[in-house]
Coordinates of C-alpha atoms (C1' of nucleotides) in Angstrom, one line a residue:
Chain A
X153 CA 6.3 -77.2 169.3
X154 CA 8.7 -79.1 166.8
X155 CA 11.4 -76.9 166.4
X156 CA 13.7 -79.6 164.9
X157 CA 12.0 -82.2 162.8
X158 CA 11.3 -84.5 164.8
X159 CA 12.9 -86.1 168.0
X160 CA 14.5 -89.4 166.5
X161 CA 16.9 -89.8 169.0
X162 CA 20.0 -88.4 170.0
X163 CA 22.1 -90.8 168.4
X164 CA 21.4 -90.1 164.9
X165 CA 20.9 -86.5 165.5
X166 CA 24.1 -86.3 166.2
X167 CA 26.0 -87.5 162.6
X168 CA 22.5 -85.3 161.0
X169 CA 24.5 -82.5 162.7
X170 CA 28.4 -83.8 162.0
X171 CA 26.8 -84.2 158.4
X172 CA 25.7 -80.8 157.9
X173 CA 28.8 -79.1 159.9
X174 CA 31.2 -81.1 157.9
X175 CA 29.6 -80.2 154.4
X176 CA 29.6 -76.5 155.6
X177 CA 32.3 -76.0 157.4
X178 CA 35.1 -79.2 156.7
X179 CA 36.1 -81.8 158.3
X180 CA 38.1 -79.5 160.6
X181 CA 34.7 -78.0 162.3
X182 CA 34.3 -81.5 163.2
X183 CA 34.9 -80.9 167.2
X184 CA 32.8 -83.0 169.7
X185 CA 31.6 -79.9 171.5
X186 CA 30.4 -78.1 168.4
X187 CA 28.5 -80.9 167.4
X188 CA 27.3 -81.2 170.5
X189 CA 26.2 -77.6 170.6
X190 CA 24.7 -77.6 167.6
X191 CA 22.7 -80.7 168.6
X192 CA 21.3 -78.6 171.8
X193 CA 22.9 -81.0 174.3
X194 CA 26.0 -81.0 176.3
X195 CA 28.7 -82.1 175.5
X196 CA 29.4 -84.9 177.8
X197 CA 25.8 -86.2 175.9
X198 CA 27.3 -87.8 172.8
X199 CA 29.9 -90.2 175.0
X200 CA 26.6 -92.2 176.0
X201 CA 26.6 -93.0 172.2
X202 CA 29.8 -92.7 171.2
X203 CA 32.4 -93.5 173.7
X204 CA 35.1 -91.4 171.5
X205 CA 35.5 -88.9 169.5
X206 CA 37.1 -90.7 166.4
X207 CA 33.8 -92.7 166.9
X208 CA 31.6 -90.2 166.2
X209 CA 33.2 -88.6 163.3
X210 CA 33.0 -92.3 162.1
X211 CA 29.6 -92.8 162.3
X212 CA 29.3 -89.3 160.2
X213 CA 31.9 -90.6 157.4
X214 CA 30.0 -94.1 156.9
X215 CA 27.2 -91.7 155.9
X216 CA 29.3 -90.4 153.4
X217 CA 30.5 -93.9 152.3
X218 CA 26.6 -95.3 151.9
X219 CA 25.8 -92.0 149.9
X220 CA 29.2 -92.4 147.4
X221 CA 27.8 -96.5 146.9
X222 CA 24.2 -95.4 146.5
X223 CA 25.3 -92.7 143.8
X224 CA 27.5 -95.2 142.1
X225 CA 25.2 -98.0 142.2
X226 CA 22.9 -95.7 140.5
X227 CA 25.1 -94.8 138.2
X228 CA 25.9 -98.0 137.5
X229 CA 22.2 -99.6 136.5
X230 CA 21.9 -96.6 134.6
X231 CA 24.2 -97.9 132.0
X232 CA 22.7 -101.5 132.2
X233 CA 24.3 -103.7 129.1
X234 CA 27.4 -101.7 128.5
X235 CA 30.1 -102.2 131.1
X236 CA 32.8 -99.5 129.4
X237 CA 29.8 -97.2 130.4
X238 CA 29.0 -98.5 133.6
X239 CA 32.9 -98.2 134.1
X240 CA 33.2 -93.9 132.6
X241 CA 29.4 -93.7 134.8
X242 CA 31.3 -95.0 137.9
X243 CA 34.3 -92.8 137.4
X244 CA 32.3 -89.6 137.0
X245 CA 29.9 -90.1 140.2
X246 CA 33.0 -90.6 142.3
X247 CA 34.6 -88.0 140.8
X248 CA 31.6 -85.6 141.1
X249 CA 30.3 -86.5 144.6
X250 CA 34.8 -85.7 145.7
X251 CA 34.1 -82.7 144.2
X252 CA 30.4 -81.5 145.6
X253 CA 30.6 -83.0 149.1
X254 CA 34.2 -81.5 149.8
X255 CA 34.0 -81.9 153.5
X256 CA 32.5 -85.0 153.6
X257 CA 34.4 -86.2 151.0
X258 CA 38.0 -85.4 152.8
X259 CA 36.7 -87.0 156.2
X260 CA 36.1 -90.0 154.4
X261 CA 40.0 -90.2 153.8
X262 CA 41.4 -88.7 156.8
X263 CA 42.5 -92.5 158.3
X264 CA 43.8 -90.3 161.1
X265 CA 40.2 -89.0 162.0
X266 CA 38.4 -92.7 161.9
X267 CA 38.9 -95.5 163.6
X268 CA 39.6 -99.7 162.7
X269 CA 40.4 -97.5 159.5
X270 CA 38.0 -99.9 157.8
X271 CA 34.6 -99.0 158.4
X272 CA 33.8 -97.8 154.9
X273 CA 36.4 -100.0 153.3
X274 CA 35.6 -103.0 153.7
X275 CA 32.1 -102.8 154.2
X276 CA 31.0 -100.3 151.4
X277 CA 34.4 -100.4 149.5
X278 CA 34.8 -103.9 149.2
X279 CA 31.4 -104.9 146.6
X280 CA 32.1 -102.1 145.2
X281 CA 35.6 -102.7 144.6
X282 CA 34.3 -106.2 143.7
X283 CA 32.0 -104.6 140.6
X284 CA 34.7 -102.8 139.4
X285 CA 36.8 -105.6 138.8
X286 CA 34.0 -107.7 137.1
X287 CA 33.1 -104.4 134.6
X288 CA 37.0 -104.5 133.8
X289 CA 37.4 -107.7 133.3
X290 CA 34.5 -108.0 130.9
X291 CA 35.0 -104.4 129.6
X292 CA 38.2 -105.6 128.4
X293 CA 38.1 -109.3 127.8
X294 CA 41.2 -109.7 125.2
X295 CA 43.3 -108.2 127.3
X296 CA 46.1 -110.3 129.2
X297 CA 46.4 -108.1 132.5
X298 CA 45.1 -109.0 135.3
X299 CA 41.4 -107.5 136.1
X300 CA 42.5 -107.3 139.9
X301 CA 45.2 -105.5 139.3
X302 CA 43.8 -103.4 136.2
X303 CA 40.9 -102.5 138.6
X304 CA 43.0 -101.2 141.4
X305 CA 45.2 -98.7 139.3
X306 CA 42.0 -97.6 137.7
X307 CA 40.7 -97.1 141.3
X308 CA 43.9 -95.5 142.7
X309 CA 43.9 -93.0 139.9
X310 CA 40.5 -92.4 140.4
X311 CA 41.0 -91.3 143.5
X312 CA 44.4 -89.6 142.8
X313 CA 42.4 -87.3 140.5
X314 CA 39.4 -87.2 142.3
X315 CA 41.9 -85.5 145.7
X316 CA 44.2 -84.1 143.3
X317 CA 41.7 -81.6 142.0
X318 CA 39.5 -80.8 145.1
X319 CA 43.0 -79.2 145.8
X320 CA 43.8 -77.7 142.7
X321 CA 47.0 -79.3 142.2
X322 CA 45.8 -80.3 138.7
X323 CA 44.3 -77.5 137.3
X324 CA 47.8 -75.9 136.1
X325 CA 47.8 -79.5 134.5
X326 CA 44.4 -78.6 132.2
X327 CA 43.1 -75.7 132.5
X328 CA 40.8 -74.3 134.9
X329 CA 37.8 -75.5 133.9
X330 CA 36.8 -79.5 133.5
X331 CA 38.5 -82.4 134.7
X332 CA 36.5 -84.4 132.7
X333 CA 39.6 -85.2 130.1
X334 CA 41.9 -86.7 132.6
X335 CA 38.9 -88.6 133.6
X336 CA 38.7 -89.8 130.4
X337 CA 42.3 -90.3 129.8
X338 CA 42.4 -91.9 133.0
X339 CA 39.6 -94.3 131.5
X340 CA 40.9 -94.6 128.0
X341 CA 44.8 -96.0 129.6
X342 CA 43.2 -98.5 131.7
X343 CA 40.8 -99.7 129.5
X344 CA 41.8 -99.1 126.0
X345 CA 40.5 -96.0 123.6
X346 CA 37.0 -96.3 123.5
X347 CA 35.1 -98.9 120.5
X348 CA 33.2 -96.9 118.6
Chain B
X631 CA 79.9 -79.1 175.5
X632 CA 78.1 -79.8 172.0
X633 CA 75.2 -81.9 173.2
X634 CA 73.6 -81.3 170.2
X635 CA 75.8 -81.2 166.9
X636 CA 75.7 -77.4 166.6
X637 CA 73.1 -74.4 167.4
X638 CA 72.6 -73.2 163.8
X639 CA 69.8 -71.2 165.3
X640 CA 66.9 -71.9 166.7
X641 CA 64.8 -71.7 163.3
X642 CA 66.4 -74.2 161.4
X643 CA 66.6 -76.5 164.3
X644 CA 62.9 -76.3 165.2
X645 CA 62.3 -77.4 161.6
X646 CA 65.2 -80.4 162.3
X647 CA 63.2 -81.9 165.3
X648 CA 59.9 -81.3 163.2
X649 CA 61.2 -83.8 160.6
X650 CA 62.7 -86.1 163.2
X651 CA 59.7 -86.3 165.0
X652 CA 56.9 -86.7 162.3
X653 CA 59.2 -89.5 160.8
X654 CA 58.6 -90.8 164.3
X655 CA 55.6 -90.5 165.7
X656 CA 53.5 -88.8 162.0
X657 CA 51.9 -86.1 161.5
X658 CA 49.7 -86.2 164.3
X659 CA 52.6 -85.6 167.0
X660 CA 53.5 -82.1 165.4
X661 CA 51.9 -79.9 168.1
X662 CA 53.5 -76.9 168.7
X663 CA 54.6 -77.3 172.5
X664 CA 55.9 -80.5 171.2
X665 CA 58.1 -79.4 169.1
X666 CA 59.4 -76.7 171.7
X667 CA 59.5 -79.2 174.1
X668 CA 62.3 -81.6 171.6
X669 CA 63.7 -78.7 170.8
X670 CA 64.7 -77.3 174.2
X671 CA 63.1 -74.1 174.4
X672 CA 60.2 -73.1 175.8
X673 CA 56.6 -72.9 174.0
X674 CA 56.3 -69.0 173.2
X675 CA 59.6 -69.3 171.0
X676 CA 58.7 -70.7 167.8
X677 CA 56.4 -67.6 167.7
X678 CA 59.7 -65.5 167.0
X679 CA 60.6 -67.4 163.3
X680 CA 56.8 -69.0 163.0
X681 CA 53.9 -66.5 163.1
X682 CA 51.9 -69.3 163.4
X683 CA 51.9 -73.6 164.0
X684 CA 51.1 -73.8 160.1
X685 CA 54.1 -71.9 159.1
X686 CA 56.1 -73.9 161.2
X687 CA 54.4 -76.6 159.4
X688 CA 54.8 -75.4 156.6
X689 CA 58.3 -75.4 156.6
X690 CA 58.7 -78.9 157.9
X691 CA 56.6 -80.1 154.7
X692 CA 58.8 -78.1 152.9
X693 CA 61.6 -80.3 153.6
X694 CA 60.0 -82.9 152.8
X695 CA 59.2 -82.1 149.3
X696 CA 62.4 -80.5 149.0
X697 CA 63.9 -84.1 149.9
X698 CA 61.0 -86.0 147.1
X699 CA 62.1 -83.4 144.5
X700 CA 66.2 -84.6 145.0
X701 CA 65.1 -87.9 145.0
X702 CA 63.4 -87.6 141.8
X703 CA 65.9 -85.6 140.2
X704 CA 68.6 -88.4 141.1
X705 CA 66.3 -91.4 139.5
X706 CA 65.3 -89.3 136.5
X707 CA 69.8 -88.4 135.8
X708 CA 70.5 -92.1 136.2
X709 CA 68.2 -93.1 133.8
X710 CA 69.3 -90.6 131.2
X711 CA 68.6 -90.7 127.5
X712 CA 66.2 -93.8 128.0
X713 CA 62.5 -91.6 128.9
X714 CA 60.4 -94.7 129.7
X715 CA 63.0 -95.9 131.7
X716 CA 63.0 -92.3 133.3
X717 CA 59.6 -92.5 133.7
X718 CA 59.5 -95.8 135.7
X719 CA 62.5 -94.6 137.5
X720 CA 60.3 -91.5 138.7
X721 CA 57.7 -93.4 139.7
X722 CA 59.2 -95.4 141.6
X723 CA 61.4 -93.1 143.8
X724 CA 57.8 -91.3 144.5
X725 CA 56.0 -94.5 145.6
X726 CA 59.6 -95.3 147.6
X727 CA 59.4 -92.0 149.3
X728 CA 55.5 -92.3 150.5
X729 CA 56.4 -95.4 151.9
X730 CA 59.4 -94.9 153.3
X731 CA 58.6 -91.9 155.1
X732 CA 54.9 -92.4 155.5
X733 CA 54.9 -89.2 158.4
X734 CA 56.2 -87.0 156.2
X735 CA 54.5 -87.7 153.3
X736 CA 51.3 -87.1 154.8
X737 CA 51.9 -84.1 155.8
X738 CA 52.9 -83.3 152.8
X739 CA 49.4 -83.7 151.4
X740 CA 47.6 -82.6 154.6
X741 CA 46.4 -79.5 153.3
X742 CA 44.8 -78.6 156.2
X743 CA 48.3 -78.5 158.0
X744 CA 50.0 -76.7 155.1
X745 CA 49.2 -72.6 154.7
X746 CA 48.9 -70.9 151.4
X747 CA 48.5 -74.5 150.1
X748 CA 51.1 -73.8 147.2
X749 CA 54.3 -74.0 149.1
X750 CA 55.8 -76.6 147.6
X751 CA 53.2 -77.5 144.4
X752 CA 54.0 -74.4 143.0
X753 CA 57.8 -74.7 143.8
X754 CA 58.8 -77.7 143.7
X755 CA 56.0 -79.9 142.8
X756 CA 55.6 -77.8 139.5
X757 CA 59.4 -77.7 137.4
X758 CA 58.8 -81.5 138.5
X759 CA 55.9 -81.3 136.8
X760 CA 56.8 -80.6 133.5
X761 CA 59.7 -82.8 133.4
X762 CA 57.1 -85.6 133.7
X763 CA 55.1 -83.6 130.7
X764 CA 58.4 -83.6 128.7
X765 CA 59.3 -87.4 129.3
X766 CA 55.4 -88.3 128.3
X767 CA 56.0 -86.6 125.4
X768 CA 59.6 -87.5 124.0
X769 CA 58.4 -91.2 125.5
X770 CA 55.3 -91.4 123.0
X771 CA 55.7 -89.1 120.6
X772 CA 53.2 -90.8 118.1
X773 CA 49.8 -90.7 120.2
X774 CA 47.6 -87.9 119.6
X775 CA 46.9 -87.6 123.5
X776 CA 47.9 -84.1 124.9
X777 CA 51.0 -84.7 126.8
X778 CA 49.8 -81.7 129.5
X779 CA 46.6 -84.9 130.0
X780 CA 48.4 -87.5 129.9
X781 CA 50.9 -86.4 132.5
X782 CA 48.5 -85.0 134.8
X783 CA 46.4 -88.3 135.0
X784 CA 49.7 -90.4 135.5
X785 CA 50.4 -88.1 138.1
X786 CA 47.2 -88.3 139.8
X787 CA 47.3 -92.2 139.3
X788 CA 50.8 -92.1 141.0
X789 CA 49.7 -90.3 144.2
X790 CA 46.8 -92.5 144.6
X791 CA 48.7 -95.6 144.3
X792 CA 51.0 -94.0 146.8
X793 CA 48.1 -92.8 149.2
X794 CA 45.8 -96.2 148.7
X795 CA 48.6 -98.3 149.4
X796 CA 50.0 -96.3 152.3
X797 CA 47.1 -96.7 154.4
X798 CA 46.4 -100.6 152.8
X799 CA 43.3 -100.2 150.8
X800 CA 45.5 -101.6 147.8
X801 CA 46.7 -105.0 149.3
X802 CA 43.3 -106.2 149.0
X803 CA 43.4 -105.4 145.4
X804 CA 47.1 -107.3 144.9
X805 CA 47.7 -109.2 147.8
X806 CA 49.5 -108.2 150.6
X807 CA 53.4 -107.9 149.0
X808 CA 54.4 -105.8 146.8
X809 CA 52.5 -102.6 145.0
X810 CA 55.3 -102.9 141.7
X811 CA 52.6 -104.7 139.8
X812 CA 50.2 -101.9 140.2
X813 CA 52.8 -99.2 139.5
X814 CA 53.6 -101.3 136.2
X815 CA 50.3 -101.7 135.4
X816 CA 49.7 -97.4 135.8
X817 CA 52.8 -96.7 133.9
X818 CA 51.9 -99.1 130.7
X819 CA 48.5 -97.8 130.6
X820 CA 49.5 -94.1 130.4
X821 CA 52.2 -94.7 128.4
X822 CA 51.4 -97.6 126.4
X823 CA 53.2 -101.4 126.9
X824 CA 57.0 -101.1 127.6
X825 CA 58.5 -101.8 124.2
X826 CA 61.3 -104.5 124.6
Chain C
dT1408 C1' 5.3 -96.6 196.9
dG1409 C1' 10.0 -97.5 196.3
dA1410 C1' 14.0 -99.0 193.8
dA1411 C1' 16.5 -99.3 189.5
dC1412 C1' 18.0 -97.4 185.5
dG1413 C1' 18.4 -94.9 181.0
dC1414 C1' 19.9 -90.4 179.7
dG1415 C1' 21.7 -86.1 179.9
dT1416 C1' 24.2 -82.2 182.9
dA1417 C1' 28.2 -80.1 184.8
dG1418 C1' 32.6 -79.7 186.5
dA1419 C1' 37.4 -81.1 186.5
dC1420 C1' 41.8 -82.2 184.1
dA1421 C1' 45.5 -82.2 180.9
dG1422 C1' 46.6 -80.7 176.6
dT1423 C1' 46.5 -77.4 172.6
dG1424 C1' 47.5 -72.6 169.7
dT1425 C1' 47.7 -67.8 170.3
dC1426 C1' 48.6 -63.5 172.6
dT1427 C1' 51.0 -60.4 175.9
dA1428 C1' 54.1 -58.6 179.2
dC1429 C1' 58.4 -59.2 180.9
dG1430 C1' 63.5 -60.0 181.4
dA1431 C1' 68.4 -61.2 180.1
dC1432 C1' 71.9 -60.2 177.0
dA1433 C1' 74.8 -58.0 173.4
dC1434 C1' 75.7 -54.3 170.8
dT1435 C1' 76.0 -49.5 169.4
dC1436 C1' 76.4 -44.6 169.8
dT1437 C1' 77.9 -40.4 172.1
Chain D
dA3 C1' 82.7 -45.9 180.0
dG4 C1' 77.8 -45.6 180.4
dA5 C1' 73.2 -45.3 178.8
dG6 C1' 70.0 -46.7 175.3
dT7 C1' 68.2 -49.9 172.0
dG8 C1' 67.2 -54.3 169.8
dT9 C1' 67.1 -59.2 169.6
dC10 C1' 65.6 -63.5 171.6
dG11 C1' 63.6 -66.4 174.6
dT12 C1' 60.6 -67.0 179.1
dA13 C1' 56.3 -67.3 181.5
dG14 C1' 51.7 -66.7 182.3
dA15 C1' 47.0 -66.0 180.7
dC16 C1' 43.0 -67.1 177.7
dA17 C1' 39.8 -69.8 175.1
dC18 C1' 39.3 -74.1 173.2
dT19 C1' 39.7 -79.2 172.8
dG20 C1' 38.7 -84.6 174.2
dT21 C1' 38.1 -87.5 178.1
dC22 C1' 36.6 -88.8 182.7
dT23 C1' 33.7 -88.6 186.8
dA24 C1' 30.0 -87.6 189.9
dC25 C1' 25.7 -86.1 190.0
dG26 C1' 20.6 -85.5 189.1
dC27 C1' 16.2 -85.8 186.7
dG28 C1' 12.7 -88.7 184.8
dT29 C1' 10.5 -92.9 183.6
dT30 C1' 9.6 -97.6 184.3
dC31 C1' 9.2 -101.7 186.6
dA32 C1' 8.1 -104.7 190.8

DNA sequence: TGAACGCGTAGACAGTGTCTACGACACTCT
DNA sequence: AGAGTGTCGTAGACACTGTCTACGCGTTCA
């Protein structure tokens, strides 16, 4: 009689269910008793795993951040040899997993909602922060900026674009449909036009 | 027996203790009953000006960009006749302003908190907007970039710097001091470097 | 067999936003 | 002048939230 799939444990049947709610719902569904509900326990029953709420909703955004790396990394060996395309590849999984996992993607920014407000950061952040600096400083080798520096404006206005548009501030910007050219202008400023 | 400088009506002063108290204690203190409570009046009265604890929201945030928008508009006359220099000036009251009052400007961009999500985008946030699409234009008018792109992806790169930093995942990135070198490093990418 | 313990239940508590009925007050109209 | 009519704020209820505590049920170990 396996109505769920299987019994692995409360714990991580828990942020299955925060993950689910969140992509359906937002991060604001994100109460401790509906999760609990949903989970077919009561609600004192997550405290024995996670002694607060901000914990819990944690444990469901560092899902989020290990999916984001595992896209990017992806993305990333896909373009083997050719950092200026490992660099556009990056850009455009981030960009595209801000704008398919909405819900997720906004818990994983709402500092307010996680706690030590560097679980994702500086665990799953951090290398990847790290690659990005080594594709810009070999992307663009002549250059005399600093690749730390270079690499963190890239990466802020990743992100600015990436939040900018899952809110539709932008689109009066471009139109509609595609935020593909700012993501390539974005990519093009930082890194020079493209060689071709 | 003024104890408070003057009762210019209950509305506007619910919104003055709103942006008193979110400069103190962020966003996260802006419960309704709170607000009340500062305000002297008893929890059931916001309802009379505020259908709901959004619109009272609302109009806090409103302030806020109200206040960003003056701000800008100062930075942008003092610079006049020199765009780049307008440019910089703009950025740099914006980054100012999310630092300086870190509360507010969250709100700001807590669309969750905000109703109609276009109070201030579409009034304030957008004749702002194509100020910064004029000044990208008259500042490089030989590139064949769209200025419409170009501005929206400085933009985007501005607010992330602002958001990133504000919460620290920048000062990994630069070290701990100062985020000018990133904001330099945004505006000569978009732009092109300063001419001197 | 009996004790200990992991694990989840259930109730309480303070806090929240929203809704409703109710008063105090001022102002107008005949 | 007196009655009626609004405006404006009060006060209580309701459902919901996160946290804390005491309580049981079951298994496991000695």
């Amino acid at each position: 009689m396996a109505e769920r799939e299987q019994d692995t444990g409360l714990r991580s049947r828990l942020v299955d269910v925060g993950v689910e709610l969140v992509d359906e719902e937002g991060a604001g569904a994100l109460s401790l008793r509906e999760i609990a509900r949903r989970a077919g326990v009561s609600h004192g029953a997550p405290r024995r795993y996670f002694p607060t709420h901000l914990s819990l909703l944690s444990a469901i955004a560092r899902r989020g951040f290990e999916s984001l790396a595992a896209r990017a990394g992806e993305a990333i060996a896909a373009q083997e040899g050719d950092p200026r395309a490992q660099l556009t590849a990056l850009a455009r999984s981030w960009l595209d997993f801000a704008l398919t996992n909405r819900g997720m993607f906004e818990l994983m920014f709402r500092h307010d909602l996680l706690e030590s407000n560097q679980l994702g950061l500086r665990e799953t952040s951090l290398p990847l922060f790290a690659t990005l600096v080594d594709l810009v400083a070999t992307a663009r080798p002549e250059s005399g900026a600093e690749p730390r520096i270079v690499a963190g404006a890239l990466w802020a206005n990743l992100h600015g674009i990436a939040q900018l548009w899952g809110w539709g501030s932008l689109q009066l910007a471009v139109g509609d449909d595609d935020p593909e050219p700012l993501l390539r202008a974005a990519l093009d400023a930082h890194l020079g036009p493209e060689a071709r």
